[in-house]
């Protein structure tokens, strides 16, 4: 895999808009390998767990804290990942991995991931500086509205942390505290082709929709 470095426009967009989309972050072959592991790897499947959304639909999730020497771990530890993340974070401390997760939505029954801030969870883990944290989503399949792509509410990365509470079996934003941020006009659907990477502020209010097919 060749090297990739965020350019000045990418960096300016991230600090202005709270996100940047990187095309061809992975090769087609690399993306296919990650997808094959997600679908066929016994360890990945056995360690997945279900969480119900507020309608009772299930969303399946695998989560780990230590990147190994498998394909997912090597991507996390790669120079491509670390150097580009480092260009966006505040401070001069070395880049550290907190956790990785794989979201797997089953046809027709895959539930939503409710509106939340990633930093809304991480603050509870005593991480106090949101600008020293970042979220990176790598698409290993095409994502769109019909299969529940990531969606964010534009501008909410500037709102600061909002309080979270239970929504179904998940923990999400307390809607009453999000106020004008919760408007349909402000929702941005982050539909993407596989192999793209969506890098975004952990203070964004974001969700994943339900799987319609």
Coordinates of C-alpha atoms in Angstrom, one line a residue:
X1 CA 0.0 0.0 0.0
X2 CA 1.4 3.4 -1.0
X3 CA 1.8 6.3 1.4
X4 CA -0.9 8.9 1.9
X5 CA -0.5 12.2 3.6
X6 CA -3.3 14.7 4.4
X7 CA -2.7 17.9 2.5
X8 CA -3.3 21.5 3.7
X9 CA -6.8 21.6 2.4
X10 CA -7.7 18.4 4.3
X11 CA -6.3 19.8 7.5
X12 CA -8.1 23.1 7.1
X13 CA -11.4 21.4 6.4
X14 CA -11.1 19.2 9.5
X15 CA -10.6 22.2 11.8
X16 CA -13.3 24.2 10.1
X17 CA -16.0 21.5 9.5
X18 CA -15.0 18.9 12.1
X19 CA -14.5 16.1 9.5
X20 CA -12.7 15.2 6.4
X21 CA -13.3 12.4 3.9
X22 CA -10.3 10.6 2.5
X23 CA -10.8 8.9 -0.9
X24 CA -8.9 5.6 -1.5
X25 CA -7.5 5.4 2.0
X26 CA -7.3 1.7 1.3
X27 CA -6.7 -0.3 -1.8
X28 CA -9.5 -2.5 -3.2
X29 CA -7.6 -5.6 -2.3
X30 CA -7.0 -4.4 1.3
X31 CA -10.7 -3.5 1.7
X32 CA -11.7 -6.9 0.5
X33 CA -9.4 -8.6 2.9
X34 CA -10.9 -6.7 5.9
X35 CA -14.4 -7.5 4.7
X36 CA -13.5 -11.2 4.4
X37 CA -12.2 -11.2 8.0
X38 CA -15.3 -9.4 9.2
X39 CA -17.6 -12.0 7.7
X40 CA -15.7 -15.2 8.1
X41 CA -13.3 -14.9 11.0
X42 CA -14.5 -17.1 13.9
X43 CA -12.8 -14.9 16.6
X44 CA -14.4 -11.8 15.3
X45 CA -17.9 -13.4 15.1
X46 CA -17.6 -15.1 18.5
X47 CA -16.6 -11.8 20.2
X48 CA -19.4 -9.8 18.7
X49 CA -22.3 -8.8 20.9
X50 CA -25.8 -7.4 20.3
X51 CA -27.2 -4.1 21.6
X52 CA -30.8 -3.1 21.0
X53 CA -31.7 0.4 19.8
X54 CA -34.8 2.2 21.1
X55 CA -37.1 0.3 18.7
X56 CA -35.8 -3.1 19.8
X57 CA -33.7 -3.7 16.6
X58 CA -30.3 -5.2 17.2
X59 CA -27.0 -3.8 16.1
X60 CA -24.0 -6.1 16.3
X61 CA -20.6 -4.9 17.5
X62 CA -17.1 -6.3 18.1
X63 CA -14.8 -4.1 20.2
X64 CA -11.1 -4.4 21.2
X65 CA -8.6 -2.2 23.0
X66 CA -5.2 -3.7 21.9
X67 CA -4.4 -3.8 18.2
X68 CA -2.8 -7.1 17.3
X69 CA -0.8 -8.2 14.3
X70 CA -3.8 -9.2 12.2
X71 CA -5.0 -7.0 9.3
X72 CA -7.1 -4.8 11.5
X73 CA -4.3 -4.3 14.0
X74 CA -1.7 -3.6 11.4
X75 CA -4.0 -1.0 9.7
X76 CA -4.4 0.7 13.1
X77 CA -0.7 0.8 13.8
X78 CA 0.3 1.8 10.2
X79 CA 2.2 4.9 9.4
X80 CA -0.7 5.9 7.1
X81 CA -3.0 5.9 10.1
X82 CA -0.7 7.4 12.7
X83 CA 0.9 10.1 10.7
X84 CA -2.4 11.5 9.4
X85 CA -4.1 11.4 12.7
X86 CA -1.1 13.1 14.3
X87 CA -1.5 16.0 11.8
X88 CA -5.0 16.7 13.1
X89 CA -4.6 16.3 16.9
X90 CA -3.7 19.0 19.4
X91 CA -0.6 18.7 21.5
X92 CA 2.7 17.0 20.9
X93 CA 2.2 13.7 22.8
X94 CA 2.6 10.4 20.8
X95 CA -0.5 9.0 19.1
X96 CA -2.1 6.3 21.2
X97 CA -4.9 3.8 20.3
X98 CA -7.9 3.8 22.6
X99 CA -10.2 1.2 21.0
X100 CA -11.4 -0.2 17.7
X101 CA -14.8 -1.5 16.9
X102 CA -16.4 -3.3 14.0
X103 CA -20.1 -2.7 13.3
X104 CA -21.9 -5.5 11.6
X105 CA -25.5 -5.0 10.4
X106 CA -27.5 -8.0 9.4
X107 CA -29.9 -7.7 6.5
X108 CA -33.4 -6.2 7.4
X109 CA -32.9 -6.7 11.1
X110 CA -29.9 -4.4 11.7
X111 CA -30.7 -1.7 14.1
X112 CA -29.6 1.9 14.5
X113 CA -26.8 3.3 16.6
X114 CA -28.5 6.1 18.4
X115 CA -27.5 9.8 18.4
X116 CA -24.4 10.2 20.5
X117 CA -21.0 11.9 20.8
X118 CA -18.0 9.6 20.9
X119 CA -16.5 12.0 23.4
X120 CA -19.7 11.7 25.4
X121 CA -18.5 8.1 26.3
X122 CA -14.8 8.9 26.5
X123 CA -15.3 11.7 29.0
X124 CA -16.6 9.1 31.4
X125 CA -13.3 7.3 30.9
X126 CA -11.6 10.5 32.2
X127 CA -10.3 11.8 28.9
X128 CA -10.6 15.5 29.5
X129 CA -9.2 17.1 26.3
X130 CA -11.5 16.3 23.3
X131 CA -9.1 18.0 20.8
X132 CA -6.5 15.4 21.7
X133 CA -8.9 12.6 20.5
X134 CA -10.3 11.7 17.1
X135 CA -12.6 9.2 15.5
X136 CA -11.6 7.4 12.3
X137 CA -14.2 5.3 10.3
X138 CA -12.9 3.1 7.5
X139 CA -15.7 1.8 5.2
X140 CA -15.2 -1.9 4.2
X141 CA -18.5 -2.0 2.3
X142 CA -20.4 0.7 0.5
X143 CA -22.5 2.8 2.9
X144 CA -25.7 4.7 2.1
X145 CA -29.0 5.7 3.6
X146 CA -30.6 2.4 2.8
X147 CA -28.1 0.3 4.8
X148 CA -27.7 2.8 7.6
X149 CA -24.7 4.9 6.9
X150 CA -23.1 7.2 9.4
X151 CA -24.8 10.5 9.8
X152 CA -23.7 13.6 11.6
X153 CA -25.4 16.9 12.5
X154 CA -23.4 19.7 11.0
X155 CA -21.9 22.2 13.5
X156 CA -22.4 20.1 16.6
X157 CA -18.7 19.5 17.0
X158 CA -18.7 23.1 18.2
X159 CA -21.4 22.6 20.9
X160 CA -19.1 21.0 23.4
X161 CA -19.9 17.8 25.4
X162 CA -23.6 17.0 25.9
X163 CA -25.0 14.7 28.6
X164 CA -25.7 11.0 27.7
X165 CA -28.2 8.5 29.0
X166 CA -29.7 5.2 28.0
X167 CA -31.6 4.8 24.7
X168 CA -32.7 1.2 24.5
X169 CA -29.7 -0.8 25.6
X170 CA -27.4 1.9 24.2
X171 CA -26.1 5.1 25.7
X172 CA -26.9 8.2 23.6
X173 CA -27.4 11.9 23.8
X174 CA -30.1 13.2 26.1
X175 CA -32.2 14.8 23.3
X176 CA -33.5 17.7 25.4
X177 CA -29.9 19.0 25.9
X178 CA -29.1 19.0 22.2
X179 CA -31.6 21.7 21.5
X180 CA -31.3 23.3 18.0
X181 CA -28.7 20.8 17.0
X182 CA -31.4 18.3 16.3
X183 CA -32.8 19.6 13.1
X184 CA -33.3 17.6 9.9
X185 CA -31.8 20.4 7.9
X186 CA -28.5 20.0 9.7
X187 CA -28.2 16.3 9.2
X188 CA -25.3 15.2 6.9
X189 CA -25.4 11.7 5.5
X190 CA -21.9 10.3 5.3
X191 CA -22.6 7.9 2.5
X192 CA -19.4 6.5 1.1
X193 CA -17.8 3.9 -1.1
X194 CA -15.8 1.2 0.5
X195 CA -12.1 2.0 0.9
X196 CA -12.8 5.6 1.9
X197 CA -12.0 6.9 5.3
X198 CA -14.1 9.4 7.3
X199 CA -12.1 11.2 10.0
X200 CA -14.2 13.3 12.4
X201 CA -14.3 15.1 15.7
X202 CA -15.4 13.0 18.6
X203 CA -17.7 15.9 19.7
X204 CA -19.9 15.5 16.6
X205 CA -23.4 14.3 17.3
X206 CA -23.6 11.3 15.1
X207 CA -25.7 8.1 14.5
X208 CA -26.0 5.1 12.2
X209 CA -29.4 4.4 10.6
X210 CA -31.2 1.1 10.5
X211 CA -30.6 -1.5 7.8
X212 CA -33.5 -1.4 5.4
X213 CA -32.7 -4.4 3.2

